[in-house]
Amino acid sequence: AQSVTQLDSQVPVFEEAPVELRCNYSSSVSVYLFWYVQYPNQGLQLLLKYLSGSTLVKGINGFEAEFNKSQTSFHLRKPSVHISDTAEYFCAVSDGDTGFQKLVFGTGTRLLVSP
Amino acid sequence: EPEVTQTPSHQVTQMGQEVILRCVPISNHLYFYWYRQILGQKVEFLVSFYNNEISEKSEIFDDQFSVERPDGSNFTLKIRSTKLEDSAMYFCASNPDRGLEAFFGQGTRLTVV
């Protein structure tokens, strides 16, 4: 069964600094990878996804992620964060062999941006 | 932009009561899902539904849970006899086809007292 590891439960960072949120997944022949953001008291919003093709994917709000098959990683990055980026970020994976049947989520990383 | 709609946004119920959470998926979508998120924990898959039947369910989805698509637009999750540990945020999601990402609703916060 697929699993996702987000090692950092919380990442504090100053405004305008770069940030990387780490995500590793259990190996599979093919996977679909996603990052979702959850603002306080809100639902899940898709930031970006990797289905196939270029390993560097760009998403909304200036975020990007790189799929690294050899390291089974899909780290999320932003070169300069804003206060408004404070939220919970979830990495998720689905099995590319069976299609998008379900998502397996990581435990989440809380990004705290301070002035 | 089309979106997945969930009602109510917050439901409080007494332990042992039945509760129905409602979702209206995006109209041309074919696959439907329920997930839950206990406060402070990760989002967990409950069940997927396709072609009017359950295609996959997790260990959490026991006999107390059921899903239904009663009228071609709504997608409901029923909990027959709620327990305190059912308190969570419940998310509905849908996607148009295999291999495409799901769109999530805003969630229903269920509080069992």
Short mmCIF file of C-alpha atoms in Angstrom, two decimals:
data_model
loop_
_atom_site.label_atom_id
_atom_site.label_comp_id
_atom_site.label_asym_id
_atom_site.label_seq_id
_atom_site.Cartn_x
_atom_site.Cartn_y
_atom_site.Cartn_z
CA ALA A 1 0.00 0.00 0.00
CA GLN A 2 1.09 3.51 -0.74
CA SER A 3 2.32 5.75 2.06
CA VAL A 4 3.48 9.34 2.28
CA THR A 5 5.94 10.83 4.75
CA GLN A 6 6.12 14.48 5.59
CA LEU A 7 8.94 14.66 8.07
CA ASP A 8 8.39 18.26 9.13
CA SER A 9 5.24 18.82 11.15
CA GLN A 10 5.90 22.54 11.33
CA VAL A 11 8.14 24.91 9.38
CA PRO A 12 8.59 28.46 10.66
CA VAL A 13 9.96 30.95 8.19
CA PHE A 14 10.26 34.71 7.82
CA GLU A 15 8.39 36.58 5.15
CA GLU A 16 10.20 36.78 1.78
CA ALA A 17 12.47 33.87 2.69
CA PRO A 18 12.55 30.70 0.57
CA VAL A 19 10.92 27.53 1.84
CA GLU A 20 10.99 23.84 1.06
CA LEU A 21 8.44 21.38 2.41
CA ARG A 22 9.56 17.80 2.16
CA CYS A 23 7.55 14.84 0.96
CA ASN A 24 8.62 11.26 0.38
CA TYR A 25 6.41 8.46 -0.85
CA SER A 26 6.68 4.70 -0.90
CA SER A 27 7.87 3.34 -4.17
CA SER A 28 5.59 2.15 -6.91
CA VAL A 29 5.94 1.60 -10.62
CA SER A 30 3.95 4.71 -11.37
CA VAL A 31 2.38 7.32 -9.15
CA TYR A 32 0.46 10.51 -9.32
CA LEU A 33 1.61 13.12 -6.81
CA PHE A 34 -0.18 16.14 -5.42
CA TRP A 35 0.21 19.00 -3.01
CA TYR A 36 -2.88 20.43 -1.35
CA VAL A 37 -3.14 23.49 0.86
CA GLN A 38 -5.61 23.96 3.67
CA TYR A 39 -6.11 27.44 5.07
CA PRO A 40 -7.57 27.72 8.58
CA ASN A 41 -11.16 26.49 8.73
CA GLN A 42 -11.27 25.83 5.02
CA GLY A 43 -11.24 22.86 2.67
CA LEU A 44 -8.48 21.40 0.55
CA GLN A 45 -7.23 23.33 -2.44
CA LEU A 46 -5.00 21.76 -5.08
CA LEU A 47 -1.65 23.56 -5.35
CA LEU A 48 -0.07 21.44 -8.04
CA LYS A 49 0.14 17.94 -9.40
CA TYR A 50 2.50 15.57 -11.15
CA LEU A 51 0.90 13.03 -13.46
CA SER A 52 3.60 12.55 -16.09
CA GLY A 53 6.09 14.46 -18.22
CA SER A 54 8.36 17.20 -16.86
CA THR A 55 9.56 16.49 -13.36
CA LEU A 56 9.36 20.16 -12.38
CA VAL A 57 5.78 21.23 -11.96
CA LYS A 58 4.54 24.70 -11.27
CA GLY A 59 1.41 25.43 -9.33
CA ILE A 60 -0.62 28.30 -8.05
CA ASN A 61 0.61 31.07 -5.76
CA GLY A 62 4.23 30.74 -6.95
CA PHE A 63 4.75 27.22 -5.65
CA GLU A 64 6.62 24.52 -7.54
CA ALA A 65 7.62 20.94 -6.86
CA GLU A 66 10.08 18.50 -8.30
CA PHE A 67 9.40 14.82 -8.81
CA ASN A 68 12.49 12.75 -8.08
CA LYS A 69 11.85 9.11 -8.85
CA SER A 70 15.22 7.82 -7.63
CA GLN A 71 14.71 9.46 -4.24
CA THR A 72 10.93 8.90 -4.22
CA SER A 73 10.47 12.53 -3.29
CA PHE A 74 8.18 15.37 -4.30
CA HIS A 75 9.35 18.40 -2.35
CA LEU A 76 7.42 21.65 -2.51
CA ARG A 77 9.28 24.94 -2.85
CA LYS A 78 8.62 28.63 -3.00
CA PRO A 79 11.42 31.20 -3.50
CA SER A 80 9.79 33.93 -1.43
CA VAL A 81 6.90 33.35 0.96
CA HIS A 82 4.18 35.74 2.05
CA ILE A 83 2.30 35.99 5.32
CA SER A 84 -0.74 34.72 3.43
CA ASP A 85 1.03 31.42 2.74
CA THR A 86 0.54 30.45 6.38
CA ALA A 87 -1.46 27.23 6.14
CA GLU A 88 -1.30 23.45 6.38
CA TYR A 89 0.23 21.71 3.37
CA PHE A 90 -0.54 18.11 2.51
CA CYS A 91 1.34 15.89 0.12
CA ALA A 92 -0.70 13.09 -1.42
CA VAL A 93 -0.17 10.17 -3.76
CA SER A 94 -2.34 7.89 -5.81
CA ASP A 95 -1.44 4.73 -7.63
CA GLY A 96 -0.79 5.47 -11.28
CA ASP A 97 -1.27 1.83 -12.22
CA THR A 98 -4.89 1.67 -11.14
CA GLY A 99 -5.82 5.22 -11.96
CA PHE A 100 -7.04 7.85 -9.61
CA GLN A 101 -8.99 5.67 -7.24
CA LYS A 102 -8.04 7.25 -3.95
CA LEU A 103 -5.51 9.62 -2.43
CA VAL A 104 -3.17 8.71 0.40
CA PHE A 105 -2.22 11.79 2.35
CA GLY A 106 0.77 12.63 4.47
CA THR A 107 0.38 13.98 7.97
CA GLY A 108 0.77 17.56 6.81
CA THR A 109 3.25 20.37 7.37
CA ARG A 110 2.17 23.59 9.01
CA LEU A 111 3.91 26.53 7.37
CA LEU A 112 4.15 29.51 9.69
CA VAL A 113 5.25 32.74 8.02
CA SER A 114 6.13 35.61 10.29
CA PRO A 115 7.03 39.23 9.51
CA GLU B 1 -15.95 27.68 -12.00
CA PRO B 2 -17.72 24.43 -11.09
CA GLU B 3 -17.23 23.29 -7.53
CA VAL B 4 -18.13 20.49 -5.16
CA THR B 5 -20.72 21.66 -2.65
CA GLN B 6 -21.21 20.17 0.80
CA THR B 7 -24.01 20.76 3.26
CA PRO B 8 -24.23 21.49 6.09
CA SER B 9 -20.96 23.21 6.85
CA HIS B 10 -21.26 22.23 10.51
CA GLN B 11 -23.44 19.57 12.13
CA VAL B 12 -23.77 18.81 15.80
CA THR B 13 -25.42 15.53 16.74
CA GLN B 14 -25.91 13.44 19.83
CA MET B 15 -24.09 10.16 20.23
CA GLY B 16 -26.14 7.30 18.83
CA GLN B 17 -28.04 9.45 16.37
CA GLU B 18 -28.02 8.95 12.62
CA VAL B 19 -26.51 11.68 10.50
CA ILE B 20 -26.47 12.26 6.75
CA LEU B 21 -23.82 14.42 5.14
CA ARG B 22 -24.65 15.73 1.72
CA CYS B 23 -22.51 16.53 -1.28
CA VAL B 24 -23.24 17.77 -4.78
CA PRO B 25 -20.30 16.76 -6.99
CA ILE B 26 -19.41 18.57 -10.18
CA SER B 27 -22.02 17.63 -12.76
CA ASN B 28 -19.98 15.71 -15.34
CA HIS B 29 -17.84 13.85 -12.82
CA LEU B 30 -18.04 10.09 -12.55
CA TYR B 31 -15.97 9.16 -9.50
CA PHE B 32 -16.93 10.21 -6.01
CA TYR B 33 -15.13 9.99 -2.70
CA TRP B 34 -15.48 10.65 0.99
CA TYR B 35 -12.52 11.48 3.18
CA ARG B 36 -12.34 12.50 6.79
CA GLN B 37 -9.92 14.51 8.89
CA ILE B 38 -9.97 14.16 12.64
CA LEU B 39 -8.87 17.42 14.25
CA GLY B 40 -5.11 17.80 14.02
CA GLN B 41 -4.62 14.62 12.04
CA LYS B 42 -4.16 13.74 8.41
CA VAL B 43 -6.85 13.36 5.80
CA GLU B 44 -7.96 9.73 5.51
CA PHE B 45 -9.72 7.98 2.67
CA LEU B 46 -13.09 6.46 3.52
CA VAL B 47 -14.73 5.27 0.33
CA SER B 48 -14.83 5.65 -3.43
CA PHE B 49 -17.95 5.28 -5.55
CA TYR B 50 -18.33 4.70 -9.26
CA ASN B 51 -21.16 3.53 -11.46
CA ASN B 52 -23.56 3.44 -8.54
CA GLU B 53 -21.49 1.15 -6.40
CA ILE B 54 -18.62 1.26 -3.97
CA SER B 55 -15.33 0.65 -5.77
CA GLU B 56 -13.09 0.73 -2.72
CA LYS B 57 -13.42 1.33 1.00
CA SER B 58 -11.03 1.66 3.89
CA GLU B 59 -10.99 -0.14 7.22
CA ILE B 60 -12.62 2.93 8.76
CA PHE B 61 -15.68 2.47 6.57
CA ASP B 62 -17.43 -0.17 8.65
CA ASP B 63 -21.09 -1.21 8.78
CA GLN B 64 -22.03 2.06 10.46
CA PHE B 65 -21.25 3.92 7.25
CA SER B 66 -23.07 3.88 3.95
CA VAL B 67 -23.05 5.97 0.80
CA GLU B 68 -25.71 6.65 -1.74
CA ARG B 69 -26.27 8.60 -4.91
CA PRO B 70 -30.04 8.86 -4.66
CA ASP B 71 -30.94 11.15 -7.53
CA GLY B 72 -28.03 11.50 -9.94
CA SER B 73 -26.78 14.73 -8.43
CA ASN B 74 -26.42 14.26 -4.68
CA PHE B 75 -23.88 11.99 -3.04
CA THR B 76 -24.51 11.24 0.61
CA LEU B 77 -22.63 9.71 3.50
CA LYS B 78 -24.73 8.22 6.27
CA ILE B 79 -23.49 7.30 9.71
CA ARG B 80 -26.12 5.14 11.37
CA SER B 81 -25.24 5.46 15.02
CA THR B 82 -22.68 8.14 15.65
CA LYS B 83 -19.88 7.75 18.16
CA LEU B 84 -17.77 10.43 19.79
CA GLU B 85 -14.81 9.36 17.67
CA ASP B 86 -16.76 10.12 14.49
CA SER B 87 -16.23 13.80 15.22
CA ALA B 88 -14.19 15.07 12.30
CA MET B 89 -14.21 17.14 9.15
CA TYR B 90 -15.69 15.13 6.30
CA PHE B 91 -14.67 15.98 2.76
CA CYS B 92 -16.43 14.98 -0.41
CA ALA B 93 -14.45 14.85 -3.65
CA SER B 94 -15.13 14.02 -7.26
CA ASN B 95 -13.20 13.64 -10.47
CA PRO B 96 -14.27 13.22 -14.08
CA ASP B 97 -12.14 10.25 -14.98
CA ARG B 98 -9.38 7.98 -13.77
CA GLY B 99 -6.02 9.65 -13.98
CA LEU B 100 -7.35 13.11 -13.30
CA GLU B 101 -7.17 14.92 -10.01
CA ALA B 102 -10.10 15.19 -7.64
CA PHE B 103 -11.84 18.37 -6.63
CA PHE B 104 -12.69 18.70 -2.96
CA GLY B 105 -15.61 20.33 -1.27
CA GLN B 106 -15.22 22.72 1.65
CA GLY B 107 -16.07 19.99 4.13
CA THR B 108 -18.67 19.34 6.81
CA ARG B 109 -17.51 19.56 10.38
CA LEU B 110 -19.31 16.87 12.36
CA THR B 111 -19.35 17.20 16.12
CA VAL B 112 -20.75 14.30 18.13
CA VAL B 113 -21.65 15.17 21.71
#
